[in-house]
CSV table of C-alpha atoms and ligand atoms in Angstrom, one decimal:
chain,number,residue,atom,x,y,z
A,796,UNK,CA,37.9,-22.6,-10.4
A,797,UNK,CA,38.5,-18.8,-9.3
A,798,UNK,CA,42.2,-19.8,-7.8
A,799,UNK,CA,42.7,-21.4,-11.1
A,800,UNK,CA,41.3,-18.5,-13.4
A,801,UNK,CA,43.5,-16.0,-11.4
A,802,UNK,CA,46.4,-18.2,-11.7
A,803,UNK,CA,46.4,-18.5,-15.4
A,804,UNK,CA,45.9,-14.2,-15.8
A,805,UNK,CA,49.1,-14.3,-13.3
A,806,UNK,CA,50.6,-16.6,-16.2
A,807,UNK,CA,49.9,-14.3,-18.9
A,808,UNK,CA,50.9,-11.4,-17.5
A,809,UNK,CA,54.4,-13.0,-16.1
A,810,UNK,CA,54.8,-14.1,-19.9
A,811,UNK,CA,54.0,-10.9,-21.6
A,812,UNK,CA,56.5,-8.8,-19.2
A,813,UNK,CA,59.7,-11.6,-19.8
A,814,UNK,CA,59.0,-11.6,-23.3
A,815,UNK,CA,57.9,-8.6,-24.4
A,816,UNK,CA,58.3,-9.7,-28.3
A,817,UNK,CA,55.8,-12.2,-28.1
A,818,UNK,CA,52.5,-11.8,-30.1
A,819,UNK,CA,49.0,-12.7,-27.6
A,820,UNK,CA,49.0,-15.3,-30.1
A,821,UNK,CA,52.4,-17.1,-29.2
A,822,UNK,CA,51.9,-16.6,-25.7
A,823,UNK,CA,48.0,-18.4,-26.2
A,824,UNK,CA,50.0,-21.0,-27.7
A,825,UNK,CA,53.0,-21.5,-25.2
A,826,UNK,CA,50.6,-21.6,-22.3
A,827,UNK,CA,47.9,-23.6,-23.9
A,828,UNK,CA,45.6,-20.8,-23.6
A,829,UNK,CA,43.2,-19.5,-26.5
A,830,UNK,CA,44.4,-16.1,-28.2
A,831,UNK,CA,40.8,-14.4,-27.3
A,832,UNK,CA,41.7,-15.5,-23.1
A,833,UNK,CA,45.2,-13.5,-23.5
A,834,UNK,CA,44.1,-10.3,-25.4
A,835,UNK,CA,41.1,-10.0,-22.7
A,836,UNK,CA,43.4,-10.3,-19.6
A,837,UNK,CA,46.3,-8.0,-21.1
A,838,UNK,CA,43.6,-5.1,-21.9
A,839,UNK,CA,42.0,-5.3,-18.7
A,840,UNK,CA,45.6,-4.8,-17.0
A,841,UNK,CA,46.8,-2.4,-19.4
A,842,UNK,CA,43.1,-0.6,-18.8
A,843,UNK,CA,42.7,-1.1,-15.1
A,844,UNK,CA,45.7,-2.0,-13.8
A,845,UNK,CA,44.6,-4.8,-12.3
A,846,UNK,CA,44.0,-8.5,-13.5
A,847,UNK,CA,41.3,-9.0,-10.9
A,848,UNK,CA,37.8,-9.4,-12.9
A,849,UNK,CA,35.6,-6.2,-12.5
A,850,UNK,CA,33.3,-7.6,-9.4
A,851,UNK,CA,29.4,-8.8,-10.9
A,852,UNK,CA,26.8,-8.4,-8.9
A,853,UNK,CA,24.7,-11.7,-7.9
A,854,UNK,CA,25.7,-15.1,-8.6
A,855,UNK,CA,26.6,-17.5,-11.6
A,856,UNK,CA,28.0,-13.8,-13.7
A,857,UNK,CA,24.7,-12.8,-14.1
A,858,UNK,CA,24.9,-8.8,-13.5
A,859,UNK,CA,21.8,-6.8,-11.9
A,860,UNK,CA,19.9,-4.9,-14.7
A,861,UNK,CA,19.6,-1.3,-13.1
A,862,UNK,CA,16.0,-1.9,-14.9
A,863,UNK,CA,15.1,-5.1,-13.3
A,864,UNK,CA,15.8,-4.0,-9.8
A,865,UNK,CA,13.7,-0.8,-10.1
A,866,UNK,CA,11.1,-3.1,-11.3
A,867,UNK,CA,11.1,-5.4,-8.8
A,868,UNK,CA,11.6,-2.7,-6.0
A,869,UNK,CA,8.5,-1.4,-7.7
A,870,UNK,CA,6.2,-4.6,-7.9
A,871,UNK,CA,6.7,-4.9,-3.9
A,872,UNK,CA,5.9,-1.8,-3.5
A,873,UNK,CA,2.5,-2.2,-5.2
A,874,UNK,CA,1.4,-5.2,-3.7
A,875,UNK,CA,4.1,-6.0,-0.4
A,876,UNK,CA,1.6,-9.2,0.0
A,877,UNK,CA,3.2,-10.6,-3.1
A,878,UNK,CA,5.3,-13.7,-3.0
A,879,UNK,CA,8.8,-13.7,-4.3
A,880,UNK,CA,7.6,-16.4,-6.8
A,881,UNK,CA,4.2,-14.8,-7.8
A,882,UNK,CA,7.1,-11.4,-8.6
A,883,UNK,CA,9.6,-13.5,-10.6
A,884,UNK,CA,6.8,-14.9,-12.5
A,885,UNK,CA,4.9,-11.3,-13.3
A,886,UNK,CA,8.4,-9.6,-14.1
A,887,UNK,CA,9.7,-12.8,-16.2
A,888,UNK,CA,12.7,-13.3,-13.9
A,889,UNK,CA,14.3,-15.9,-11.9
A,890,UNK,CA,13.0,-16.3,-8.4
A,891,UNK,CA,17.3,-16.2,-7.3
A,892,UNK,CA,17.0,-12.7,-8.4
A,893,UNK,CA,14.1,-11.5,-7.3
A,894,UNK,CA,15.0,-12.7,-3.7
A,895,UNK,CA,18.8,-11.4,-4.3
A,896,UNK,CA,17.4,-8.1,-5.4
A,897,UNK,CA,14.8,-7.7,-2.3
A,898,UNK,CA,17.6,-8.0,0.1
A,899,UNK,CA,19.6,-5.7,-1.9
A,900,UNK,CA,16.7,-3.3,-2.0
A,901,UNK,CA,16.5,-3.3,1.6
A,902,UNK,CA,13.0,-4.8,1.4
A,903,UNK,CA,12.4,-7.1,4.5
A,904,UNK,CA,9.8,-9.8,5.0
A,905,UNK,CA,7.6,-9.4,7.5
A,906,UNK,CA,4.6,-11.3,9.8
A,907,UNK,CA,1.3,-10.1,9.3
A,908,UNK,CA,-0.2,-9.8,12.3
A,909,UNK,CA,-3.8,-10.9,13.1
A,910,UNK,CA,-5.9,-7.9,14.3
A,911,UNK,CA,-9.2,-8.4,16.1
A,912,UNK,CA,-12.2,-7.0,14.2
A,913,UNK,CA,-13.1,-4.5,16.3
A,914,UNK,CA,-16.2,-1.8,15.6
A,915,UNK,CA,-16.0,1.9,16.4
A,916,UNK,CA,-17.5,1.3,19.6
A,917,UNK,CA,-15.5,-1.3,21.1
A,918,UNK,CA,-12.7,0.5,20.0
A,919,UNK,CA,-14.0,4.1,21.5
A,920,UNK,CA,-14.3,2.1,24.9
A,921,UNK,CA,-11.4,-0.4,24.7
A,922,UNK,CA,-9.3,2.9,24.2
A,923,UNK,CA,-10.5,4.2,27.7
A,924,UNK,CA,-10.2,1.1,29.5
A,925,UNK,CA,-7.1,0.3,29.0
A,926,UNK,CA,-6.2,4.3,29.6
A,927,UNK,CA,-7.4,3.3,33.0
A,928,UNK,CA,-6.1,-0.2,33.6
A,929,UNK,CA,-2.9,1.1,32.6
A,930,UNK,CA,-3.1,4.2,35.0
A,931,UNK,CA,-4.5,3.0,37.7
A,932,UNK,CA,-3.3,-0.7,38.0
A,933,UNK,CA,-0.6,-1.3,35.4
A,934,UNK,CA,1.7,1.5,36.6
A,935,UNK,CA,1.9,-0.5,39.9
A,936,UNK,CA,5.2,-3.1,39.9
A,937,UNK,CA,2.4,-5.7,40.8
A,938,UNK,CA,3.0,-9.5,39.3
A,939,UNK,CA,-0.1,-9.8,36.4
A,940,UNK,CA,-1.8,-12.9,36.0
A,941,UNK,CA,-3.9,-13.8,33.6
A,942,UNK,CA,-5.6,-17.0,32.7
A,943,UNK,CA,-7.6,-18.7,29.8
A,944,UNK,CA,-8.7,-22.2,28.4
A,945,UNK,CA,-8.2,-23.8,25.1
A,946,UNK,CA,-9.3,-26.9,22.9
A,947,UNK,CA,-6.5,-29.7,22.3
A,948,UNK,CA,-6.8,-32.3,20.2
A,949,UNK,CA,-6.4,-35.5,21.9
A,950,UNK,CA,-4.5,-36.9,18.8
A,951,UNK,CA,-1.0,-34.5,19.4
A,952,UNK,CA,-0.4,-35.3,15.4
A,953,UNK,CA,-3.4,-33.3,14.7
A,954,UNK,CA,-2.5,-30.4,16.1
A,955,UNK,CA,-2.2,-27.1,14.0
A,956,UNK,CA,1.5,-27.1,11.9
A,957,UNK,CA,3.1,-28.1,8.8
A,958,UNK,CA,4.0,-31.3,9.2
A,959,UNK,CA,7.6,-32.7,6.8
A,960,UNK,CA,8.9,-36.0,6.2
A,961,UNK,CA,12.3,-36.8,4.3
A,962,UNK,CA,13.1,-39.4,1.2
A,963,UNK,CA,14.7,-39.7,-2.3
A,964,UNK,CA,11.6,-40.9,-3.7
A,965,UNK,CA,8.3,-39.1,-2.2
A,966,UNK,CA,6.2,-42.3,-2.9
A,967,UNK,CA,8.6,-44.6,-1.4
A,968,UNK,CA,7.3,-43.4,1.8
A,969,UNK,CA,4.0,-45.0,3.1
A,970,UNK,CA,0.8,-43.7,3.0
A,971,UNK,CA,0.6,-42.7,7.1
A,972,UNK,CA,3.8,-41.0,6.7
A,973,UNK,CA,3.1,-39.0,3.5
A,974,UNK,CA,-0.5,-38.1,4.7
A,975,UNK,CA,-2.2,-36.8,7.6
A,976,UNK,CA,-5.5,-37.4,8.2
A,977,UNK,CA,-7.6,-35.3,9.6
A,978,UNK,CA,-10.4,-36.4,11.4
A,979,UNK,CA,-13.6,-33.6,11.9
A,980,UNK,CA,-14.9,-34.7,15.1
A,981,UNK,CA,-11.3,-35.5,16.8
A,982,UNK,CA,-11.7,-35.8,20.5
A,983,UNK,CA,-10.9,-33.0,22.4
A,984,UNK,CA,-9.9,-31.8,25.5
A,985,UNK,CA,-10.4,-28.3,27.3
A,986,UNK,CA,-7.1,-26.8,29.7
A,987,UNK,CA,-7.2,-23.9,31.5
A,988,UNK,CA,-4.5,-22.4,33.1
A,989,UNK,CA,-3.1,-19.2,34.6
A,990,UNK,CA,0.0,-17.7,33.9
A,991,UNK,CA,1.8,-15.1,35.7
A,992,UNK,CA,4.4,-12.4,34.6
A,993,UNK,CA,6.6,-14.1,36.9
A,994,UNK,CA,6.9,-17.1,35.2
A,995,UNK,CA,5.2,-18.8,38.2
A,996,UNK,CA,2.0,-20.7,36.7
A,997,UNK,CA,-0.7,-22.4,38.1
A,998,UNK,CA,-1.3,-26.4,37.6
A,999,UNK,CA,-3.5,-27.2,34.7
A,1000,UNK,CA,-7.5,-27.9,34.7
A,1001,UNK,CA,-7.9,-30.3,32.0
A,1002,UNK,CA,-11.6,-31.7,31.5
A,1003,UNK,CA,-13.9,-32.6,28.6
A,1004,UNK,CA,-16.5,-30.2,27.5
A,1005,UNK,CA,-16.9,-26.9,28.3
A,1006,UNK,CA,-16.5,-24.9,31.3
A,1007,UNK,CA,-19.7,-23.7,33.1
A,1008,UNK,CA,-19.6,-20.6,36.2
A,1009,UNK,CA,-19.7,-23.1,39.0
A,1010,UNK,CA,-17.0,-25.4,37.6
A,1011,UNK,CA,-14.5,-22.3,36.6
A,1012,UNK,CA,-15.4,-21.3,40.3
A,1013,UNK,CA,-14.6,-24.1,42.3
A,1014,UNK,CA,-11.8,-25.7,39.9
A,1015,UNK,CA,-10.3,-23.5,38.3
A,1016,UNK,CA,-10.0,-20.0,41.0
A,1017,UNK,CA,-10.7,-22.0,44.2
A,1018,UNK,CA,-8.3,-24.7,43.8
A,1019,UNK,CA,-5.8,-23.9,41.0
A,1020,UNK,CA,-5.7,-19.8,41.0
A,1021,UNK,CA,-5.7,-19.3,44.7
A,1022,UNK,CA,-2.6,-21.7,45.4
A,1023,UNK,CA,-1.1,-19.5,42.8
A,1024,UNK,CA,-1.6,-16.0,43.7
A,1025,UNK,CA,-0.6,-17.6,47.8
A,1026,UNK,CA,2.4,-18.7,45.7
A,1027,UNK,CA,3.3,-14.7,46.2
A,1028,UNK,CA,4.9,-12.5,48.8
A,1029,UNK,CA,3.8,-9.5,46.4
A,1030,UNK,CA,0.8,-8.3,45.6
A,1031,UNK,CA,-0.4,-9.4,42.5
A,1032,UNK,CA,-3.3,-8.5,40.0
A,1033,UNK,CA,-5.7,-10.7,38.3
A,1034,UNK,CA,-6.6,-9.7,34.7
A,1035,UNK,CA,-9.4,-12.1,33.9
A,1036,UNK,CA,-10.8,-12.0,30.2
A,1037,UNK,CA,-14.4,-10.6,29.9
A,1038,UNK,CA,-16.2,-13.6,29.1
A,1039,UNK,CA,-19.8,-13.5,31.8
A,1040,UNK,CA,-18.5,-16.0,34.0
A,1041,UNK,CA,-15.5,-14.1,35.0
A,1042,UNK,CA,-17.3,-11.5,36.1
A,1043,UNK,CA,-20.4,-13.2,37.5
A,1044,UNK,CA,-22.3,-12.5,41.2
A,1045,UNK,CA,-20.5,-15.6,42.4
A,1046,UNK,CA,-17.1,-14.9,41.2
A,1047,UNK,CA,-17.0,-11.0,42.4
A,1048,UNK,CA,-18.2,-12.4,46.1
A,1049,UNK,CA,-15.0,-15.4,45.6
A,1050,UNK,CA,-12.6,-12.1,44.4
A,1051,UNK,CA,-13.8,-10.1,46.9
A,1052,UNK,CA,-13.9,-13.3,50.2
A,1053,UNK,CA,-10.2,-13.7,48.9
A,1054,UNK,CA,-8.6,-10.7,48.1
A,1055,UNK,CA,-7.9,-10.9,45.2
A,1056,UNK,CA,-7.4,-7.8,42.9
A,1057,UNK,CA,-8.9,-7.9,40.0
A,1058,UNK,CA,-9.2,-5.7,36.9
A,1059,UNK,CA,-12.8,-4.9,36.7
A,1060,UNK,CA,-14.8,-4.7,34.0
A,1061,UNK,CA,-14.7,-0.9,33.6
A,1062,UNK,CA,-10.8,-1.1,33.1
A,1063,UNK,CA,-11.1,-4.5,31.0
A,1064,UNK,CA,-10.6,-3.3,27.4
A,1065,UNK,CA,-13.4,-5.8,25.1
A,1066,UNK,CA,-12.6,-7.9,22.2
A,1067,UNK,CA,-8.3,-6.8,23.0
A,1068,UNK,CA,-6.1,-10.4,22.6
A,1069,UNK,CA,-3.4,-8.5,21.3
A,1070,UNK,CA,-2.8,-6.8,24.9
A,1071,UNK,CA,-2.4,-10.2,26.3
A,1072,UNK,CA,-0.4,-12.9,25.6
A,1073,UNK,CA,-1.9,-16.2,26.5
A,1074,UNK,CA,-3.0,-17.1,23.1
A,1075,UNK,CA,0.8,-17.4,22.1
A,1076,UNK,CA,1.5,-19.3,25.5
A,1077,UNK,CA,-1.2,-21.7,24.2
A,1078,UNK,CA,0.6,-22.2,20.6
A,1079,UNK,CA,4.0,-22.5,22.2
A,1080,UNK,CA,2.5,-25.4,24.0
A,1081,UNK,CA,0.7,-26.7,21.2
A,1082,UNK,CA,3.8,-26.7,18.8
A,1083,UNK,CA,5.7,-28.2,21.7
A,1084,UNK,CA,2.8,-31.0,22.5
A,1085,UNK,CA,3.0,-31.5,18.6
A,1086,UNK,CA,6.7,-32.7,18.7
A,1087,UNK,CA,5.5,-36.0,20.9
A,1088,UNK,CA,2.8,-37.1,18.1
A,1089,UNK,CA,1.2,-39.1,21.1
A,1090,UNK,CA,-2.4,-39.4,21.4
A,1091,UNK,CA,-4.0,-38.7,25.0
A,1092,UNK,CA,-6.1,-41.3,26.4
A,1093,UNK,CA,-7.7,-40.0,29.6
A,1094,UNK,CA,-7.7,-36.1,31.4
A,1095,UNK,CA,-5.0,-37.7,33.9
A,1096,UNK,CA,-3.2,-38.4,31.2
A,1097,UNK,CA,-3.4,-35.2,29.6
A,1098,UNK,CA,-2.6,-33.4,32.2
A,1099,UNK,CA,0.4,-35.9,33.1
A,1100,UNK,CA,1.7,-34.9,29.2
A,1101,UNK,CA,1.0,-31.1,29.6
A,1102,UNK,CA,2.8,-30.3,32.6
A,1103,UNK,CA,5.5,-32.7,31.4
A,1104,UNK,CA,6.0,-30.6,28.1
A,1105,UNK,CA,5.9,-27.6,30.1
A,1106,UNK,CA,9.0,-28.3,32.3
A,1107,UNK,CA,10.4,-28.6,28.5
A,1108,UNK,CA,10.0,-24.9,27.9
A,1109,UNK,CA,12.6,-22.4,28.4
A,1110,UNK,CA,12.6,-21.1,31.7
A,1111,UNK,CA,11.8,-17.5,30.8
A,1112,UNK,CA,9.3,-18.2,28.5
A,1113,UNK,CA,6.3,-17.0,30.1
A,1114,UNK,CA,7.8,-13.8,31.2
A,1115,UNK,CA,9.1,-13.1,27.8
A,1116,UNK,CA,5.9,-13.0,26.5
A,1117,UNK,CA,4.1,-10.7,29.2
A,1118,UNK,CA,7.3,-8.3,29.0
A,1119,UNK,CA,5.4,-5.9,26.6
A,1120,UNK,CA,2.0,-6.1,28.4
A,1121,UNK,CA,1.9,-3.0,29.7
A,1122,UNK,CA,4.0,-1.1,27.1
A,1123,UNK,CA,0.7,-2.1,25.0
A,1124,UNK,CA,-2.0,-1.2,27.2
A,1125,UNK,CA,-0.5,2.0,27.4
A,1126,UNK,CA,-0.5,2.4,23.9
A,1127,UNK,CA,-3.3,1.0,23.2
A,1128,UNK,CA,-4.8,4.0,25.3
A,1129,UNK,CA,-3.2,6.6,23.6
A,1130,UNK,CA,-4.5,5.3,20.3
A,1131,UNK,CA,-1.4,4.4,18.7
A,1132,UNK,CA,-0.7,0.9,17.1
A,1133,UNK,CA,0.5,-2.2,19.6
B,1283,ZN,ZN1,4.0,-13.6,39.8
């Protein structure tokens, strides 16, 4: 339509110039053009010198309102929660240009992060712990590893997500497809696991229930972390989280029988997951389990799917997420935001 449009002005003008005696009228009439088309396009040239059309701003001809802009600018600026929806329908504009505006306006969308709720205390203490554990252990080119356990949902299609479907006709679809059910008691099983900033990662310990001091001991650090941290020609440093058990009488005697360094409790800053990154290793499995909408029928066959998924991942995964450790714990310490 554009190639077209700037054609016909090309027309116009040609005509006008080879016959100069022709009224806007005759020429409308020779080219089969209205009158009003001609007399636009020769007083833009003879204004601007140009038969381009003066560029609009935004889409469909519709030109940004100085007004509106500010306006919208403005109503992100009160509430920067705001949706571009709930703005185009408080300003009475079109959700296109609200969105078209944003960008213009520089305004960018970003995550809200999740903060722990942390009291005055915790925060007092957290901030000198991790002054230490980044002093004293972090500054060290040690490998970190860190472990945790997590629920899964035996049914894979329960599993936290927005799940889509495709079809012309939404009800076309059956029932199973268009809904998901969720089910309050689903079965569940527990993993554990340890990770290391080396990408090297222990097997997982998949079992129903929860996880009690002796099992964590013998299972989990005897026969899954060990192999790990042997695993090693470095040294390496354990950063366990602060839940009772992993600090109990048993497990200091199994650190200290093994070798293992440890972060101890006086350098383990409380109530602190945004210093360490398991809980994303954890969705990055779950949103990967998710895409096999299988549903697990024994802990062997958990564990089977797990470490199958996990071969799926990219290779650097694991190291890309404990990159920033230590650039947080230090700044955690100094009191500025991670
Ligand atoms: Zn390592």
């Amino acid at each position: 339509m554009s190639s077209n449009e700037k054609e016909c002005r090309e027309l116009i003008l040609r005509t006008h110039f080879e016959n100069p005696e022709l009224s806007h009228r005759d020429i409308g009439k020779m080219l089969g053009i209205v009158q009003s088309t001609v007399s636009r396009v020769l007083k833009r040239y003879f204004e601007n010198l140009t038969i381009d059309r003066k560029v609009k701003n935004g889409k469909n001809g519709c030109s940004v309102s100085e007004k509106d802009h500010k306006r919208v600018v403005k109503q992100f600026r009160r509430d920067p929660r705001g949706s571009v929806r709930d703005v185009a329908n408080k300003l009475n504009l079109s959700s296109s240009f609200v969105q078209r505006t944003k960008q213009r306006g520089g305004l960018c969308t970003y995550k809200v992060q999740k903060a722990p709720n942390r009291d005055e205390r915790q925060n007092m203490v957290g901030k000198t712990r991790a002054r230490k554990l980044y002093t004293e252990m972090l500054t060290k080119p040690h490998c970190l590893v860190i472990d945790d356990e997590t629920y899964v949902k035996a049914d894979f299609r329960q599993l936290p997500g927005l799940l889509f479907f495709s079809a012309e006709d939404k009800f076309s679809v059956p029932e199973e497809i268009r809904k998901q059910k969720l089910s309050k008691f689903a079965k569940k099983y527990m993993v554990w696991q340890a990770i290391c900033s080396c990408e090297k990662r222990s097997a997982p310990f998949v079992m129903t229930g929860t996880v009690n001091g002796q099992v964590y001991l013998k299972e989990c650090l005897q026969k899954l972390l060990l192999p790990l941290l042997k695993q090693h020609e470095g040294p390496t440093i354990f950063w366990p989280d602060l839940t009772s058990c992993h600090y109990s009488k048993d497990v200091l005697e199994w650190y200290e029988a093994n070798g293992v360094t440890f972060v101890p409790k006086e350098m383990n800053p409380p109530n602190a997951p945004e210093l360490c990154p398991i809980e994303k290793y954890w969705a990055i499995m779950k949103q990967a389990l998710r895409k096999n909408p299988k549903v697990v029928k024994s802990e062997a066959d958990f564990k089977r799917k797990w470490i199958s998924v996990q071969k799926k991942l990219q290779p650097d995964v694991v190291q890309n997420l404990m990159d920033g450790v230590k650039r947080k714990v230090r700044a955690y310490g100094l009191g500025l935001e991670v």
